[in-house]
Short mmCIF file of C-alpha atoms in Angstrom, two decimals:
data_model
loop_
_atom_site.label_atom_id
_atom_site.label_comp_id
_atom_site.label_asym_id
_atom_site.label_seq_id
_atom_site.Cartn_x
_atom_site.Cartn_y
_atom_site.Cartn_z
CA UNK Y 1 -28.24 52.30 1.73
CA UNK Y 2 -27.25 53.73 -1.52
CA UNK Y 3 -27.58 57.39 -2.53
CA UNK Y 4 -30.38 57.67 -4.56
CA UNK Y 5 -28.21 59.83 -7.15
CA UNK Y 6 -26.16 56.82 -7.47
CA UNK Y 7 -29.08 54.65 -8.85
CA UNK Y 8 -30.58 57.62 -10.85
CA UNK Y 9 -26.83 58.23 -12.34
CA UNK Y 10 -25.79 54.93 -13.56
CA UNK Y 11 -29.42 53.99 -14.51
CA UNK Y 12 -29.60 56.67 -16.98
CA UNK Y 13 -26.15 56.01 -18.67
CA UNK Y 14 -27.29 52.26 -18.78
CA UNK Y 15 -30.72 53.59 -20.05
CA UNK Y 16 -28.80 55.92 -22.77
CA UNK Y 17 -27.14 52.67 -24.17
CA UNK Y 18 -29.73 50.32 -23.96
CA UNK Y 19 -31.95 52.48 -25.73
CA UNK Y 20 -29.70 53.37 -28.19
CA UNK Y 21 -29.48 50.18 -29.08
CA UNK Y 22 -32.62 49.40 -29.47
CA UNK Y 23 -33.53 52.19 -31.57
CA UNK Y 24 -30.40 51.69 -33.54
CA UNK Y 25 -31.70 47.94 -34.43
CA UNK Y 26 -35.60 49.93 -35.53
CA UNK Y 27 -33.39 52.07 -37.75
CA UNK Y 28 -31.35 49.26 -39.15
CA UNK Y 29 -34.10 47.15 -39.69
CA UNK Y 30 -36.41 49.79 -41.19
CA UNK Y 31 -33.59 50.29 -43.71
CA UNK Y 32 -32.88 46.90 -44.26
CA UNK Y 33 -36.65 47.10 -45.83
CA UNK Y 34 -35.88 49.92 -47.91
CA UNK Y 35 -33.57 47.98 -49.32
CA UNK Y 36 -35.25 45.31 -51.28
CA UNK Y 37 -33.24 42.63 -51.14
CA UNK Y 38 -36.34 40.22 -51.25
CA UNK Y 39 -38.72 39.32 -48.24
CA UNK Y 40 -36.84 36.05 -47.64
CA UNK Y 41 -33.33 37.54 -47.58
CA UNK Y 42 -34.64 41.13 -45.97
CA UNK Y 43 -36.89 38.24 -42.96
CA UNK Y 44 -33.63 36.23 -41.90
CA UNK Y 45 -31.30 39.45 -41.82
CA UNK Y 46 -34.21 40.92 -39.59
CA UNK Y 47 -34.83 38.08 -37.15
CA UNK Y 48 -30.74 37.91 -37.16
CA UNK Y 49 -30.65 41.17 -36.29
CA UNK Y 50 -33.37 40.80 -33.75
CA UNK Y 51 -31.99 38.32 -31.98
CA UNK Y 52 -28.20 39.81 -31.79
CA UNK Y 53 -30.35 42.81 -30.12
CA UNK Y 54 -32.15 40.63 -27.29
CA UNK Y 55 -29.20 38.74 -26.57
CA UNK Y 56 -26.97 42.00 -26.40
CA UNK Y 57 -29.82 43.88 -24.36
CA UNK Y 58 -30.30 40.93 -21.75
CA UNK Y 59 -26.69 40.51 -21.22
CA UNK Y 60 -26.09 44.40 -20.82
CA UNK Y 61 -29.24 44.32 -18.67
CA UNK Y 62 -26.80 42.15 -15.90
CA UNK Y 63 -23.43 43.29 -17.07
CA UNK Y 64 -24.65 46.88 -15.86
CA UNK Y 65 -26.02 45.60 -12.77
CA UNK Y 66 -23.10 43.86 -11.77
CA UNK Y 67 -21.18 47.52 -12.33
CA UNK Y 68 -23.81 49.14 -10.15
CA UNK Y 69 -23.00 46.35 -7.26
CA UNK Y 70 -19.20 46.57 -7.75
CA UNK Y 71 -19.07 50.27 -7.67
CA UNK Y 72 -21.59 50.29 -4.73
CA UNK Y 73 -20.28 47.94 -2.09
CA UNK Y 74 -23.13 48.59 0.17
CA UNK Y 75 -25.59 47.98 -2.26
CA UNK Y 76 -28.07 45.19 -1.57
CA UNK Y 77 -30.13 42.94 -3.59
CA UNK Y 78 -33.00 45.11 -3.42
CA UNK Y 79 -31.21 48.01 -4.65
CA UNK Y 80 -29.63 46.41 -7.52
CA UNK Y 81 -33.55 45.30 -8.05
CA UNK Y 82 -34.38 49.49 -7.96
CA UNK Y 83 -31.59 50.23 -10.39
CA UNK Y 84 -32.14 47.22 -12.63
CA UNK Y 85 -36.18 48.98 -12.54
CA UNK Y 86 -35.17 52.80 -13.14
CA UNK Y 87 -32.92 51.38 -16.14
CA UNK Y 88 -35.48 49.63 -17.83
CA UNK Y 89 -37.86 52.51 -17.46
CA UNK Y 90 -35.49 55.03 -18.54
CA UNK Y 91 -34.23 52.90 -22.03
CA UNK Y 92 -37.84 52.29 -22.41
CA UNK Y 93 -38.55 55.72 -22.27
CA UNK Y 94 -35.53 56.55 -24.89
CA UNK Y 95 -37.00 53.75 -27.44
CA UNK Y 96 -40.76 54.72 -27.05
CA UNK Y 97 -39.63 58.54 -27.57
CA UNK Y 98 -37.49 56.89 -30.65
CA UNK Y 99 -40.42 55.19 -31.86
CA UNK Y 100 -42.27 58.12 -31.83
CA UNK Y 101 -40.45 60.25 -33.43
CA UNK Y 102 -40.13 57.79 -36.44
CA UNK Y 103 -43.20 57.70 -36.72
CA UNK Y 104 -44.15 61.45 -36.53
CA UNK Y 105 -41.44 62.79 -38.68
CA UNK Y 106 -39.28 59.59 -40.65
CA UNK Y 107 -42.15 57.59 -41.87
CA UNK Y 108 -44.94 59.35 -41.40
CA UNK Y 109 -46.71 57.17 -44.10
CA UNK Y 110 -46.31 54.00 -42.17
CA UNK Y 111 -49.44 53.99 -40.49
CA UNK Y 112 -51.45 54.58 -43.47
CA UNK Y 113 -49.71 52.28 -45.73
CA UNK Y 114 -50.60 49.15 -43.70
CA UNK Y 115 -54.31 50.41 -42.90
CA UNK Y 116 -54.82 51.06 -46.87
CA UNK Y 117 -53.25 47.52 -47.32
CA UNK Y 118 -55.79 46.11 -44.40
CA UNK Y 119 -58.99 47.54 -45.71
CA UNK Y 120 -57.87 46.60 -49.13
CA UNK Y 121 -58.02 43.05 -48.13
CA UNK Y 122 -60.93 43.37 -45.81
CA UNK Y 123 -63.47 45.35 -48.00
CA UNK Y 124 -65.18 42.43 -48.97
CA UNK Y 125 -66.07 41.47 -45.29
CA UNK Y 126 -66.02 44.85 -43.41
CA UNK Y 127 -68.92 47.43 -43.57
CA UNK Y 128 -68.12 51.20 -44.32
CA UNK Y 129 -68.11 52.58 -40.85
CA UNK Y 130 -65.65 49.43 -39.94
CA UNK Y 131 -63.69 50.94 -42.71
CA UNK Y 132 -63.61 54.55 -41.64
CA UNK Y 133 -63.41 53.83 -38.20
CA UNK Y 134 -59.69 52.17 -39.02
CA UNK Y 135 -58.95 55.47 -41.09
CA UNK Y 136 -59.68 57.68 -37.94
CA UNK Y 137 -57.30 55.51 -35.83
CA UNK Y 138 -54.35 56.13 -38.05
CA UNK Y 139 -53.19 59.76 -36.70
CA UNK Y 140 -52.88 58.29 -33.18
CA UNK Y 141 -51.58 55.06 -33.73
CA UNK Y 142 -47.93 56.26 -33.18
CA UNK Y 143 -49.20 57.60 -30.08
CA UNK Y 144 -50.72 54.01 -29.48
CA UNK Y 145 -47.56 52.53 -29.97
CA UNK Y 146 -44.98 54.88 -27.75
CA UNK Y 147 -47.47 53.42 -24.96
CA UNK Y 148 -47.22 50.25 -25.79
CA UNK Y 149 -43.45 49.97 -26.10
CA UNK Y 150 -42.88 51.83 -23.33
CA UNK Y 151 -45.05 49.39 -20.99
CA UNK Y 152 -44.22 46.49 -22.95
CA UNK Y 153 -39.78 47.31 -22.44
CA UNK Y 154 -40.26 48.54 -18.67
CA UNK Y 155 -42.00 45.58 -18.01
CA UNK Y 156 -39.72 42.89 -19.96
CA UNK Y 157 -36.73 44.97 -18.13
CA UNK Y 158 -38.48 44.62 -14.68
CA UNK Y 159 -38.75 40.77 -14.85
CA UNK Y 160 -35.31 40.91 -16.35
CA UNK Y 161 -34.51 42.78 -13.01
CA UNK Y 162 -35.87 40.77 -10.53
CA UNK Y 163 -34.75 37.16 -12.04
CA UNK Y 164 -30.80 39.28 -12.09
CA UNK Y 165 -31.05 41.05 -8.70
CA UNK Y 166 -31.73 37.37 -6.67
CA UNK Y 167 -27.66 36.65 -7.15
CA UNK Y 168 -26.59 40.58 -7.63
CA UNK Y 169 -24.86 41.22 -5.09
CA UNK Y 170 -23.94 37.36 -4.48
CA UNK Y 171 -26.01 36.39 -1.20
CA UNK Y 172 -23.49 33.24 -0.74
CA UNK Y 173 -22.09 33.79 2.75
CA UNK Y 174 -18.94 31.73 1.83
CA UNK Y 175 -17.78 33.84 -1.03
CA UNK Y 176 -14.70 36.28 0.30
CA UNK Y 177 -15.13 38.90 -2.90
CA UNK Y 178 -17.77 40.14 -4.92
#
């Protein structure tokens, strides 16, 4: 059995860089859209970007689980399963607390710029109260979305997990190292 300390240990310094990267690509990509280059050019640099990050997080996802199994030899699937869990729930929690904090304090505006844009183009079809009821979401909707990242990441991660931790440690009886 490994020491829980173990798991908690190298989750978070997995956590720290998966979330980091994560919130680096929000950064970049929220710049990248300061920058006016156009909507086409600013779209395929995004969705390049995007990509880059899922590949780079799935493939860090298992590269750190592997180093958990190396550096704990008695490590079984099912604890390569809790680690690969505690990570994505810790980097989760580092990008949701990112998010949040962009939101609050970066763009604080960002909210409000894409409800004014909304009930711009929905006045015509949406009574008054409709109306102020999407004003009086604004304040929480960063709020809104540090939930939803956070459940939406920790969840992704924990399939991620459990699809990695089948082979990690290798359960092939025939194989002399690991």
């Amino acid at each position: 059995m490994v020491e829980r300390k173990n798991i908690w240990n190298g989750a978070a310094v997995a956590g720290w860089w998966l979330g980091g990267i994560s919130s680096a690509y929000m950064a970049g990509t929220a710049l990248l859209k300061m920058l006016e280059w156009g909507d086409v050019a600013t779209f395929w640099l995004t969705t390049a970007l995007w990509l880059l990050k899922f590949i780079a997080c799935i493939r860090l996802v298992r590269f750190f689980m592997l180093r958990f199994s190396r550096a704990n030899p008695e490590a079984d699937n099912r604890d390569t399963f809790r680690f690969g869990v505690l990570l994505s729930l810790l980097s989760a929690l580092i990008f949701s607390a990112f998010y949040l904090a962009w939101c609050r304090f970066i763009q604080p505006d960002m909210f409000q710029e894409m409800v004014d844009t909304l009930a711009e183009s929905l006045k015509s079809v949406a009574s008054a109260s409709q109306l102020k009821q999407m004003q009086e979401m604004v304040p929480d909707m960063p709020v809104y979305g540090f939930f939803s990242n956070l459940i939406y990441c920790w969840a992704f991660g924990t399939v991620l997990s459990a699809v990695f931790a089948r082979n990690i440690p290798s359960r092939n009886p025939f194989q002399e190292t690991r």
